[in-house]
Coordinates of C-alpha atoms in Angstrom, one line a residue:
X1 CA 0.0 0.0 0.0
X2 CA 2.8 2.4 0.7
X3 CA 4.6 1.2 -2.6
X4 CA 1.4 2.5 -4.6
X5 CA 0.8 5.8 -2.7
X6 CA 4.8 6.8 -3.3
X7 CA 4.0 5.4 -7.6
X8 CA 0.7 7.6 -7.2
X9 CA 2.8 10.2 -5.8
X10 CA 5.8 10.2 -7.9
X11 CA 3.5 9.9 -11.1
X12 CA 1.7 13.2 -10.2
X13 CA 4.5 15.3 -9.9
X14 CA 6.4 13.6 -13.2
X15 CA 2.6 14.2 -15.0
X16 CA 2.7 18.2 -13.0
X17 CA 6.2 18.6 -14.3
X18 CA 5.2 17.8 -18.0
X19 CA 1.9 19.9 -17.9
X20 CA 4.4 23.0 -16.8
X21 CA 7.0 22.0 -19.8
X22 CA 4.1 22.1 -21.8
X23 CA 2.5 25.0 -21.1
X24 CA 5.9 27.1 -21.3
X25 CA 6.7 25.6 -25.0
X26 CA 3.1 26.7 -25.4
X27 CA 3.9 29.8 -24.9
X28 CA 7.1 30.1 -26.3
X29 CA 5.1 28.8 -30.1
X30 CA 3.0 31.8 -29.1
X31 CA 5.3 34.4 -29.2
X32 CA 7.5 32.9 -31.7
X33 CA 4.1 33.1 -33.9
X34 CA 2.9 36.8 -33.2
X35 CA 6.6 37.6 -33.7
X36 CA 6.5 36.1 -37.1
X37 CA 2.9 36.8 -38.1
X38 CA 2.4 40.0 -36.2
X39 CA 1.9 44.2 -37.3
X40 CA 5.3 45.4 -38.5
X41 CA 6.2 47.9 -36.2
X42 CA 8.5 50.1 -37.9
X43 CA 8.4 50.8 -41.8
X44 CA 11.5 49.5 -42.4
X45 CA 9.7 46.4 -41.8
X46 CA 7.1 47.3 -44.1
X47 CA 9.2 47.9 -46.7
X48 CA 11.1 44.2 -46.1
X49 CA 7.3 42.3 -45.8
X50 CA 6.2 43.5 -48.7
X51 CA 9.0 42.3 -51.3
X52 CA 7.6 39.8 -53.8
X53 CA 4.1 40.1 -52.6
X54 CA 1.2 41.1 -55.1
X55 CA 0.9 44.3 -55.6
X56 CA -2.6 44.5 -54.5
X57 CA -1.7 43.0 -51.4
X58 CA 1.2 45.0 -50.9
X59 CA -0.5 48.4 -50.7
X60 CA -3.0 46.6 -48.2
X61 CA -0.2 46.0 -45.9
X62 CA 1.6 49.8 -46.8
X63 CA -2.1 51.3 -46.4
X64 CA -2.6 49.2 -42.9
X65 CA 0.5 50.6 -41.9
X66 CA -0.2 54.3 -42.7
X67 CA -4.1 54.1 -41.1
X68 CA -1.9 52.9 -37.7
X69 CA 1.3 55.6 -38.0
X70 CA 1.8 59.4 -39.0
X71 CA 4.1 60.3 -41.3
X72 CA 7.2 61.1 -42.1
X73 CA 7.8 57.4 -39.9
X74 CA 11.2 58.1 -37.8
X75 CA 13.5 55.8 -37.3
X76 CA 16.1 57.2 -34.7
X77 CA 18.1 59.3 -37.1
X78 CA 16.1 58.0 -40.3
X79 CA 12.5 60.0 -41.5
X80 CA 10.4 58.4 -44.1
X81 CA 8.6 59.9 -46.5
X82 CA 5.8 58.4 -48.2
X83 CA 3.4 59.2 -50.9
X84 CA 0.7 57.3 -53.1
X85 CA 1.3 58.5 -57.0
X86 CA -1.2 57.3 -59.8
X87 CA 0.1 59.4 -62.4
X88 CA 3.0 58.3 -64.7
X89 CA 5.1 61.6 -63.3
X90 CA 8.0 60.9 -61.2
X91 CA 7.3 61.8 -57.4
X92 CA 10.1 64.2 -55.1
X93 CA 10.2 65.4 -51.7
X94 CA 11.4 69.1 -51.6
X95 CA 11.8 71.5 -48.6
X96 CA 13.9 73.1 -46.3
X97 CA 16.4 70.9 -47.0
X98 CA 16.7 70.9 -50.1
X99 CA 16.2 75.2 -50.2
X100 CA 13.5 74.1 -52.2
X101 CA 14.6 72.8 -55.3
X102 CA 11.6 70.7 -56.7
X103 CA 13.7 67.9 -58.2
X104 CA 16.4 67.5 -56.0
X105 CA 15.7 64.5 -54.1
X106 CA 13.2 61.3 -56.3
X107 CA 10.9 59.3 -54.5
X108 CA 11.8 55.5 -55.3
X109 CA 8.8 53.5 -56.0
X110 CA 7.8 50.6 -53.8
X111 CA 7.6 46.7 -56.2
X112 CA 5.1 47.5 -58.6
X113 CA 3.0 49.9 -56.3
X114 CA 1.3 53.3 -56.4
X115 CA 3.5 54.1 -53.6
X116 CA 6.7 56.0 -53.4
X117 CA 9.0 56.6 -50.6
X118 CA 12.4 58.4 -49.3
X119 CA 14.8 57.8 -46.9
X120 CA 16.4 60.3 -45.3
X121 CA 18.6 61.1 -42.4
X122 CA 18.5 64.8 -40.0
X123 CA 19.9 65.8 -36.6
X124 CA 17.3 64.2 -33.7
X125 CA 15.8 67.7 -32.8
X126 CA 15.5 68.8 -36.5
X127 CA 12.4 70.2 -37.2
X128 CA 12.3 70.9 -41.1
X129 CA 8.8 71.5 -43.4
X130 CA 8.4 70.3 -47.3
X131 CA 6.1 69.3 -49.5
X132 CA 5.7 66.3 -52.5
X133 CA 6.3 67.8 -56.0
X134 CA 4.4 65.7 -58.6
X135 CA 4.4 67.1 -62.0
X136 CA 3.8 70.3 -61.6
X137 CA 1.8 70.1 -58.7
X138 CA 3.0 70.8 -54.3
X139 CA 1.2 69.2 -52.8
X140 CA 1.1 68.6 -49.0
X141 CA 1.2 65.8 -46.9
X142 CA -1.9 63.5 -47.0
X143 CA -0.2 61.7 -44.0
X144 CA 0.8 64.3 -42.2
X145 CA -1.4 66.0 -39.6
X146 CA 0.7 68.6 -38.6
X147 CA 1.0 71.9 -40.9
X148 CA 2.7 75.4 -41.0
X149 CA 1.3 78.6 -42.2
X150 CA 3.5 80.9 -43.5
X151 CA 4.6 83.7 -45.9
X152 CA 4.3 81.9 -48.8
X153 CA 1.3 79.3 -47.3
X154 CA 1.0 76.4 -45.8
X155 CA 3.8 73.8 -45.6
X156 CA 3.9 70.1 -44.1
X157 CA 6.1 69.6 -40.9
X158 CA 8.3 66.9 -40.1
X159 CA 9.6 67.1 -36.5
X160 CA 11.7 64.6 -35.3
X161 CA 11.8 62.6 -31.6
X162 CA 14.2 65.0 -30.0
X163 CA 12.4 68.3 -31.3
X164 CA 10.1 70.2 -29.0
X165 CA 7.9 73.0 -29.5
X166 CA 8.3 76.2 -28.0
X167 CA 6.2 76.1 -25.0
X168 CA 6.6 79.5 -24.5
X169 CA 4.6 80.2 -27.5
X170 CA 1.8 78.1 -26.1
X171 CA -1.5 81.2 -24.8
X172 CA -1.3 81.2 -21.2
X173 CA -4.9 83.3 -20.8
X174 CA -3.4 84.4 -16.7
X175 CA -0.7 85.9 -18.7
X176 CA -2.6 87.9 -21.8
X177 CA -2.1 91.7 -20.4
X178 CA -0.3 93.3 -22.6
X179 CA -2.2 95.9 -24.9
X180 CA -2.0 96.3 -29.2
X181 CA -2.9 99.5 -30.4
X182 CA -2.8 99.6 -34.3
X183 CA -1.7 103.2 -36.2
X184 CA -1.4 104.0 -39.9
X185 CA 1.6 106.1 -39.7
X186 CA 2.3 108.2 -43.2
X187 CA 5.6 109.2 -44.0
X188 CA 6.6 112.0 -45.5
X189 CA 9.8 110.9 -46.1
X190 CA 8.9 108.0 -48.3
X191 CA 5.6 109.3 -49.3
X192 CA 3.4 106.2 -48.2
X193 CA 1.3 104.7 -45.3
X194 CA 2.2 101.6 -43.1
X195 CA 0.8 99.7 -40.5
X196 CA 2.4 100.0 -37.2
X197 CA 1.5 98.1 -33.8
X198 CA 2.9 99.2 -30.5
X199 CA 2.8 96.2 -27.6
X200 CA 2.4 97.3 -24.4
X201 CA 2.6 95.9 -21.0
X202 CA 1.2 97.3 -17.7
X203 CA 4.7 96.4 -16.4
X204 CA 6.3 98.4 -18.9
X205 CA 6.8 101.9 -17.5
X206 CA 8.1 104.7 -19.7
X207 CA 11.3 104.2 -19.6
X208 CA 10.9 100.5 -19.8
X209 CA 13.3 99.5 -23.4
X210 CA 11.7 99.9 -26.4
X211 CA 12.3 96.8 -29.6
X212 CA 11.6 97.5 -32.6
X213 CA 10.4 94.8 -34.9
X214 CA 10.1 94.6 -38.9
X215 CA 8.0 92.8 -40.1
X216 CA 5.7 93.4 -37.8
X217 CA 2.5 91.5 -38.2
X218 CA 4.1 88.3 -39.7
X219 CA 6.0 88.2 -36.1
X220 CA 2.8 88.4 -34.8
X221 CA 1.0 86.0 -36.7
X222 CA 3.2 83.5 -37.9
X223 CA 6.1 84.0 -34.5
X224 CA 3.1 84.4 -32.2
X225 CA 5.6 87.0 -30.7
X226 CA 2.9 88.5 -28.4
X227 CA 2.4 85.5 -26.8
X228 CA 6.0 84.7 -26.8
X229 CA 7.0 88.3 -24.8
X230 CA 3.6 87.9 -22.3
X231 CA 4.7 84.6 -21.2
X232 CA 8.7 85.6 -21.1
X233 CA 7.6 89.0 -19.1
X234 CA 5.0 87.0 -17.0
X235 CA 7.3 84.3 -16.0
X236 CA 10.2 86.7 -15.2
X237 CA 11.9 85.7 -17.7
X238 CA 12.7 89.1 -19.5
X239 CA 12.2 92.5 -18.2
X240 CA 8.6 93.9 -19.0
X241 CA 9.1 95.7 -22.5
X242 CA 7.3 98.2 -24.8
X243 CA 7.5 96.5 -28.7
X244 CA 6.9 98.0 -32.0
X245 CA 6.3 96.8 -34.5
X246 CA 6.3 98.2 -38.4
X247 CA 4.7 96.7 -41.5
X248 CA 6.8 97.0 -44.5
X249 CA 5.2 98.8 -47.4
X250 CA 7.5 97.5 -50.0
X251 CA 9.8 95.2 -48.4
X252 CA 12.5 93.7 -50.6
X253 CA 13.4 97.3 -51.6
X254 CA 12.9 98.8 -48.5
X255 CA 14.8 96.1 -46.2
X256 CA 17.3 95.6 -48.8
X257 CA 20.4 98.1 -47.5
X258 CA 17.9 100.4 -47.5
X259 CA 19.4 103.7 -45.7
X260 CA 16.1 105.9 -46.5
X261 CA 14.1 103.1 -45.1
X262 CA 16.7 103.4 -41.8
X263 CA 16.0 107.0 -41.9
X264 CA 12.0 107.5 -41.2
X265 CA 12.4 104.5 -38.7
X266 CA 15.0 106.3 -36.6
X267 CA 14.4 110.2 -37.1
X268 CA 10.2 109.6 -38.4
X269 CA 8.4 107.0 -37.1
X270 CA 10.1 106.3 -33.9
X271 CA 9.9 110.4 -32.3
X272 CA 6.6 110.0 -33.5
X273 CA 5.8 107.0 -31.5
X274 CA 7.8 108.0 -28.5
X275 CA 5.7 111.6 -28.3
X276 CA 2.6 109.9 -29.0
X277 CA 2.8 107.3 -25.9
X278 CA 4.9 109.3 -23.9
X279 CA 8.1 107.0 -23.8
X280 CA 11.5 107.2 -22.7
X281 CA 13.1 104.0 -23.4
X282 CA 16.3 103.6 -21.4
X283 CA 17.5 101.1 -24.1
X284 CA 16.4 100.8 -27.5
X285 CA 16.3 97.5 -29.9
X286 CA 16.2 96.4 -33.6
X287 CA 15.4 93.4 -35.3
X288 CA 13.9 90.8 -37.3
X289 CA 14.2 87.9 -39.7
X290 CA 15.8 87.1 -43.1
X291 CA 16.0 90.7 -44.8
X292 CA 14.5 92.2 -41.6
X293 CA 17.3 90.9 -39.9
X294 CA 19.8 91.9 -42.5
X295 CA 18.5 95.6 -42.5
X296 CA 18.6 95.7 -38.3
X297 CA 22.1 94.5 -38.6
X298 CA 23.3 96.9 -41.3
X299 CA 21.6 100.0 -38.9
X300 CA 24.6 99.5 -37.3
X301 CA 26.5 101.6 -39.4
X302 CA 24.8 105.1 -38.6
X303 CA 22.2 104.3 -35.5
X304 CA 24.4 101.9 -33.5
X305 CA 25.1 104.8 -30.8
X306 CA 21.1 104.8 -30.4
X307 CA 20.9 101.2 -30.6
X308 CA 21.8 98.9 -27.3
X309 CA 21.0 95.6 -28.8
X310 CA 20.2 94.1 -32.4
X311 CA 18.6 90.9 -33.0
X312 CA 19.0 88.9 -36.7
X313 CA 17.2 85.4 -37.2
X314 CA 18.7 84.0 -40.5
X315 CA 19.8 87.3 -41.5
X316 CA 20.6 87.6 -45.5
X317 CA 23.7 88.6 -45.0
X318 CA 24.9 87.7 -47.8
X319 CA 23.2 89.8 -50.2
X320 CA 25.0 92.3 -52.5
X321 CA 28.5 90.3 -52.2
X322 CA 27.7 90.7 -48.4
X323 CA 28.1 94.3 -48.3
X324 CA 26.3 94.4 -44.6
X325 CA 29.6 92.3 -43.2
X326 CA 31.7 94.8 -45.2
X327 CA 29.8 98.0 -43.5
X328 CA 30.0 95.6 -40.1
X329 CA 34.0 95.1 -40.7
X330 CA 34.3 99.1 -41.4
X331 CA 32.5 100.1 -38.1
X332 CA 35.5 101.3 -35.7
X333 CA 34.0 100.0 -32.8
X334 CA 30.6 98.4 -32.0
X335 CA 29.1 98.4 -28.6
X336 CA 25.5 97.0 -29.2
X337 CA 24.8 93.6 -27.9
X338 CA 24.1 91.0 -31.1
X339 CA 21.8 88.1 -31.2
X340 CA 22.1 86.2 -34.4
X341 CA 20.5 82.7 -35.4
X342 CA 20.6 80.8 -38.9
X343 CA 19.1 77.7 -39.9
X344 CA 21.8 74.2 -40.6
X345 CA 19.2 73.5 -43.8
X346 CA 19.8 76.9 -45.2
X347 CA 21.6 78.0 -48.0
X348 CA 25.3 77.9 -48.2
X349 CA 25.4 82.2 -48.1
X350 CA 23.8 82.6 -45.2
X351 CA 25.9 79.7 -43.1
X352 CA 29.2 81.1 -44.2
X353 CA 27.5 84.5 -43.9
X354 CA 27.2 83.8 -40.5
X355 CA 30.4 82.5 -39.6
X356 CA 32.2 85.5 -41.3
X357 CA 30.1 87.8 -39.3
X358 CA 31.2 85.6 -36.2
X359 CA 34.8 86.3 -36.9
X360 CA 34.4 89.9 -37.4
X361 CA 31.9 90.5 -33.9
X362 CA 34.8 88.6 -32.1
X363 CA 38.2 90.7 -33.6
X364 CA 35.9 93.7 -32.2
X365 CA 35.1 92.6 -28.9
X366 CA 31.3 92.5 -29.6
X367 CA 29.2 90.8 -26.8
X368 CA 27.0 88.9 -29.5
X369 CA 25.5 85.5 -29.4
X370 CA 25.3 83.2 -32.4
X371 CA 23.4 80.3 -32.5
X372 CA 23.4 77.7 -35.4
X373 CA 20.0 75.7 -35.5
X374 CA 18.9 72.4 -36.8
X375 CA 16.1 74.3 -39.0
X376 CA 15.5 75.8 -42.0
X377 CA 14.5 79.3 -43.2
X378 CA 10.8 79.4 -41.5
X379 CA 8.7 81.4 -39.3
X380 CA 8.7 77.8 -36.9
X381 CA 12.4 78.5 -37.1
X382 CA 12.3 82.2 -35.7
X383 CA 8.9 81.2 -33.5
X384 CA 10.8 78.3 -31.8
X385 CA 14.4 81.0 -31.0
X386 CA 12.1 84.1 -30.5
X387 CA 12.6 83.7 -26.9
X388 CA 16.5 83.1 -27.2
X389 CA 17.2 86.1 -28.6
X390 CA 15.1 88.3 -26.2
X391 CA 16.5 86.7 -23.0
X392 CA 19.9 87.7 -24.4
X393 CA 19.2 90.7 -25.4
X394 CA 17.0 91.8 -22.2
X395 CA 16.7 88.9 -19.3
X396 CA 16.7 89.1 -16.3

């Protein structure tokens, strides 16, 4: 009787120990199967599943994929672009890095599918926008949600894992004190009428500085720079500031090394404006982006006494042979404070642009800051450094 109790026994345990076994190879087939049979998770996958299928079944598995993921797909370093093409014109990508050539970089097609695609590898926290070029058509992303106005319309964004937005360009309704009041100031000096927008905050006093924006509106609309400077002055981040900010009338000609234009900011427009509100800025500041920036940056040459700090964001300074870094090299001595940005995706003038006026601010001694960004020549650009350049020039 013992004997069978101790077989009963012993055959349990050996019938336990299988059943555990079992299970656990059970398992193991499990996983090995949703491994093998499962969603591709990146589309590098994709693009390895789908070789030698049917086409039709192909652009079920490339369409599955796109319901389930935004595009461009990143990959670490790697961004995918991807487009569906029924027409029998080739397919490119084209945007800030390519300075917007329309045929510089071909979509290869996927087998035997309506589906074309590009590889292509950018800095972590790049944050670039683009659009398809089909024939003769730009054409947005279909499968991309997220979109940039600008000043030439609307663009597709790709941001990558390590870019963040500008939370300081985010409306914080506490924070949304400040004041616009909206002018048409005429000029007699260049016989014409612009729009001009002074920002004030009740924490400004007169004598609080005074920036001056070109530009004006765009950096409202497009920079969201009223937002931007409530947050900064809310948050303590800068000290509270008066901004104008001027429309241009005719801006290529009036921003391009324009000294009339310099002339009814400085000795028209801006007495005007500091009678009008009262005003006595114990600094005063001039900026603003691509040939806005250039222009600030060349007021240098007969206004830098007046001016204690300058801002450029992707200044075009290389314009006319660069003949702003030649009026910058001839200047004796510069004591205004610089802020300077340019984008790594923009042209080649403006990066060595930029590291020529580098060289030149440091033989002179210049407190300047330059900043080189992993973005291209964009109002997200200028939005997402807005606050750079006025902690620099005017933080706390």
């Amino acid at each position: 009787m013992a004997y069978f109790r101790f077989n009963f026994r012993k055959r349990k345990s050996m019938s336990w120990r299988k059943s555990i076994s079992s299970a656990i190879l059970l398992a193991a087939g499990f996983l090995i199967l949703i491994s093998c049979s499962g969603e591709p998770k990146t589309f590098s996958d994709v693009l390895v599943k789908v070789q030698g299928k049917p086409v039709a079944q192909a652009e079920i598995m490339i369409r599955d994929f796109c319901q389930r993921h935004d595009f461009p797909f990143t990959e670490d370093s790697v961004a995918y672009f991807l487009v569906e093409n029924k027409t029998d014109s080739p397919a490119f990508v084209a945007g800030d890095f390519t300075q917007w050539r329309p045929d510089s970089i071909a979509l290869k097609q996927i087998g035997k599918t309506h589906f074309y695609f590009a590889a292509l590898k950018f800095p972590l926290n790049a944050r670039l926008e683009y659009k398809f070029v089909i024939g003769k058509q730009w054409l947005l992303d279909p499968l991309n949600p997220f979109k940039e106005q600008g000043g030439y319309g609307e663009n597709s964004v790709l941001m990558m894992p390590k870019y963040r937005f500008p939370r300081e360009a985010l409306l914080n309704p506490k924070l949304r004190i400040s004041h616009l009041d909206t002018l048409i100031f005429k000029s007699r000096l260049l016989k014409n009428k612009r729009k001009i927008i002074l920002y004030q905050h009740p924490k400004a006093k007169d004598k609080a500085p005074l920036l001056i924006f070109n530009d004006g509106s765009e950096y409202l609309r497009f920079a969201r720079a009223r937002i931007i400077l409530d947050n900064l002055i809310g948050n303590n981040r800068i000290r509270p500031i008066n901004v104008l900010f001027i429309d241009p009338v005719h801006r290529n000609k009036e921003y391009w090394l324009n000294d009339k234009y310099l002339r009814m900011v400085f000795r028209e427009l801006l007495p005007f404006v500091l009678q009008r509100y009262g005003l006595h800025p114990d600094t005063l500041g001039f900026g603003g982006a691509s040939l806005g920036g250039e222009i600030a940056l060349y007021a240098l040459k007969d206004y830098g006494k007046q001016l204690n700090f300058v801002f450029s964001q992707s200044g075009a300074v290389w314009i006319d042979n660069a003949k702003v870094l030649n009026v910058l090299q001839s200047i004796p001595e510069i004591k205004t404070k610089i802020y300077a940005s340019y984008g790594l995706f923009e042209g080649k003038g403006i990066q060595q642009g930029h590291q020529r006026l580098k060289s030149i601010l440091k033989k002179k001694n210049v407190l300047f800051k330059l900043e080189r960004i992993p973005e291209g020549h964009n109002w997200g650009n200028w939005r997402g450094h807005l606050k750079d350049a006025l902690i620099f020039l005017g933080g706390k």
